Coordinates of N, CA and C in Angstrom, one line a residue:
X1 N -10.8 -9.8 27.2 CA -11.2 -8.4 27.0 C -10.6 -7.6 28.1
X2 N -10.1 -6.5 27.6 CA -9.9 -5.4 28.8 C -9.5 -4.1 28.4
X3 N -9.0 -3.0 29.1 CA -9.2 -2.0 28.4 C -7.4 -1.7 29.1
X4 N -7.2 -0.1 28.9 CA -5.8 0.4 29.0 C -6.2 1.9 29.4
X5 N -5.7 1.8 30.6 CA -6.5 3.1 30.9 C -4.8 4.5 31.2
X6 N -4.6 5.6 30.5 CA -3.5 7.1 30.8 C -4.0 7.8 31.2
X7 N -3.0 7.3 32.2 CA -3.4 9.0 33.1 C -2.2 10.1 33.0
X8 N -2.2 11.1 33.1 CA -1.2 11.9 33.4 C -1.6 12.8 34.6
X9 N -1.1 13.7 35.5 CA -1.4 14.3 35.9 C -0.4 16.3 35.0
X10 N -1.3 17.2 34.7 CA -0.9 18.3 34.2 C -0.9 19.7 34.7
X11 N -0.9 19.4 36.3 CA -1.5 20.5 37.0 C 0.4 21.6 36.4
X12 N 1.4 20.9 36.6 CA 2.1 21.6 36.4 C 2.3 22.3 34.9
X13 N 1.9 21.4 34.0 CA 2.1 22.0 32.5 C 1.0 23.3 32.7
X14 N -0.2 23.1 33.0 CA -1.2 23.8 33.0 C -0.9 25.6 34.2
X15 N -0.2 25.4 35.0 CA 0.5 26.5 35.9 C 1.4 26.7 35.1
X16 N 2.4 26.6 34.2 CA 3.6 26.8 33.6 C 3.0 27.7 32.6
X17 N 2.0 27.7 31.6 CA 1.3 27.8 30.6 C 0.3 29.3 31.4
X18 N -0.4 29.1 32.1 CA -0.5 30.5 32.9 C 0.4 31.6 33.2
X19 N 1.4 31.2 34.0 CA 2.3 31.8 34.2 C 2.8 32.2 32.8
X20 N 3.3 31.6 31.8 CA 3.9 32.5 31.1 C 2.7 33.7 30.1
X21 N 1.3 32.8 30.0 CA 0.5 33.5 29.8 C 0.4 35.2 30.1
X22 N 0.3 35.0 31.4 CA 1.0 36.3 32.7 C 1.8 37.2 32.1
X23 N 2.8 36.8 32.3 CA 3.9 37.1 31.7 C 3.9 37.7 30.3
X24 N 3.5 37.6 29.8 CA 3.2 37.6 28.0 C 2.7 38.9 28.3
X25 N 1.7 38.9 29.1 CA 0.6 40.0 29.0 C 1.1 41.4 30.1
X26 N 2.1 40.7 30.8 CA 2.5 42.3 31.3 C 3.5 42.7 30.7
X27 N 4.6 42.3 30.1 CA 5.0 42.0 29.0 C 4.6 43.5 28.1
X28 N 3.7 42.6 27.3 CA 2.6 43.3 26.1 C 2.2 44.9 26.7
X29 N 1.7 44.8 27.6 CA 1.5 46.1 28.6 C 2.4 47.4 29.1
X30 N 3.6 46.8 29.2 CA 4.6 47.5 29.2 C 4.8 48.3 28.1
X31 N 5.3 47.1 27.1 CA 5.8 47.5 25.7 C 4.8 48.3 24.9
X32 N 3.6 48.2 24.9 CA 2.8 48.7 24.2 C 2.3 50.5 24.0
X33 N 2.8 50.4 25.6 CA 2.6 51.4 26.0 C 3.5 52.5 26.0
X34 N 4.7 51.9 25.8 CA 6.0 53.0 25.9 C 6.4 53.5 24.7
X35 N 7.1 54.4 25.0 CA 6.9 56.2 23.8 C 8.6 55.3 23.4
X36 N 9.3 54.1 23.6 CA 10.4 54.2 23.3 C 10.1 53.3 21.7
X37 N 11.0 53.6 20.9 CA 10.8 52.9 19.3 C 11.9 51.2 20.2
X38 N 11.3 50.0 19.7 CA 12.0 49.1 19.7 C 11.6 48.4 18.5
X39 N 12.6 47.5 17.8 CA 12.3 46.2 17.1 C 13.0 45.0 17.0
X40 N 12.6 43.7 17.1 CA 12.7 42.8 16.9 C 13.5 42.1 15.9
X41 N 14.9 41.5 15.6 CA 15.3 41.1 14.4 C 15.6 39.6 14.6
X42 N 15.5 38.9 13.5 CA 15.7 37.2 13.6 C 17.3 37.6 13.1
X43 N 17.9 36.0 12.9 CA 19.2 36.0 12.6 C 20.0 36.9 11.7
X44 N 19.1 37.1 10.6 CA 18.9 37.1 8.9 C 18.8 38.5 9.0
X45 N 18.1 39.4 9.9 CA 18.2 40.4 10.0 C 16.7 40.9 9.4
X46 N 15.9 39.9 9.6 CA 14.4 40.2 9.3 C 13.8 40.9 10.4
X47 N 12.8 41.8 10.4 CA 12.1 42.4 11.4 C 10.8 41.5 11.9
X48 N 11.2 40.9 13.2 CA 9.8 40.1 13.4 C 8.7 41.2 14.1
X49 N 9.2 42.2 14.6 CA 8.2 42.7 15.4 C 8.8 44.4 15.9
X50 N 7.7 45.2 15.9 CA 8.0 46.8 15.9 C 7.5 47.1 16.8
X51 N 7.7 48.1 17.5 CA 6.8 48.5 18.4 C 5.9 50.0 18.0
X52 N 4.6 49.8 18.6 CA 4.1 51.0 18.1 C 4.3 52.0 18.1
X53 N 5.6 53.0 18.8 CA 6.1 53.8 19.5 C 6.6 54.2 17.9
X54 N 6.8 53.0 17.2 CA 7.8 53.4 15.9 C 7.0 54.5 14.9
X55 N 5.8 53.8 15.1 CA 4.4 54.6 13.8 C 4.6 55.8 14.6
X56 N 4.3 56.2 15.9 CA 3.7 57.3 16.8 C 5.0 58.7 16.7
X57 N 6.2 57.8 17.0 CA 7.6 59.4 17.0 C 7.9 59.7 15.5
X58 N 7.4 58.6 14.6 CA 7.5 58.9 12.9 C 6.9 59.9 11.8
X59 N 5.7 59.9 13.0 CA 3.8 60.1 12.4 C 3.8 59.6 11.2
X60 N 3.9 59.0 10.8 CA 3.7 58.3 9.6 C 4.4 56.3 9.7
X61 N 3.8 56.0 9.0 CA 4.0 54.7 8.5 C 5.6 54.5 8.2
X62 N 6.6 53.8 8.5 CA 7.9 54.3 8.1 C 8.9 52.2 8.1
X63 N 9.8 52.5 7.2 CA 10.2 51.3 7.4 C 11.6 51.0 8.7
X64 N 11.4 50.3 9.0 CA 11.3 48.6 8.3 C 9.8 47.9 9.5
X65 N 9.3 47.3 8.6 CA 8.3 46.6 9.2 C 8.0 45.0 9.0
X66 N 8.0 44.2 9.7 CA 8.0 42.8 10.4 C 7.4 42.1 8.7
X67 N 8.7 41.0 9.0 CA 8.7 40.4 7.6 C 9.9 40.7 6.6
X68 N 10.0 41.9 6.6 CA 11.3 42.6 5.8 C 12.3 43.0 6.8
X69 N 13.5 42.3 5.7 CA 14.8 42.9 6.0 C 15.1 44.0 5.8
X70 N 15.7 44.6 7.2 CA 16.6 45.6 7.7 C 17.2 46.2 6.4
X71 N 17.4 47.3 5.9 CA 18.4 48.1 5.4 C 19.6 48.2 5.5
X72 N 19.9 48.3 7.0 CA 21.2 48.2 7.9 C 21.5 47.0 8.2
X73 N 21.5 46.0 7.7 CA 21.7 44.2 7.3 C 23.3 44.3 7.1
X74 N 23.4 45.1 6.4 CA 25.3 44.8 6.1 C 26.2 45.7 7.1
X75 N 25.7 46.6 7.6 CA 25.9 47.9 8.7 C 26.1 46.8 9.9
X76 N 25.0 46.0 10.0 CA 25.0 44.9 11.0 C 26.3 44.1 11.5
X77 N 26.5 43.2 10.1 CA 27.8 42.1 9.8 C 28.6 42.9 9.8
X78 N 28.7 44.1 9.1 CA 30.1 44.8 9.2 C 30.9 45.3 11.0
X79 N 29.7 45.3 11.9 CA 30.2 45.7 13.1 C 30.8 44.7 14.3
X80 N 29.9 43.3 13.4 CA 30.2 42.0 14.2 C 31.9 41.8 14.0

């Protein structure tokens, strides 16, 4: 009989994971806050993320919003 005992130590995973925590959140604070319009696009030319600045200089609800593809998708390729 006997047992099998793992240890790890994670002080560093666990400080890495703060820090970017941190990071995230001043981050988020900045951006959230600023009157500038920015967005986010994946490869494909999908919108992953808007900033609120976009709703606020639009006054209205306006596209493109996270999840859908860009309009200017071929405006894009064509400039590459």
């Amino acid at each position: 009989a006997g047992f099998v005992l793992n240890v790890r130590d994670v002080t560093a995973r666990v400080a890495s994971t703060q820090e970017l925590i941190a990071a995230e959140n001043r981050w988020s604070a900045v951006i959230n806050r600023s009157s500038d319009v920015a967005l986010f696009l994946d490869t494909d030319h999908v919108v992953r993320w808007v900033s609120p600045a976009m709703f606020d200089v639009f006054s209205r609800a306006v596209e493109p919003r996270p999840g859908q593809a860009t309009s200017f998708s071929d405006q894009a390729d064509a400039a590459v």
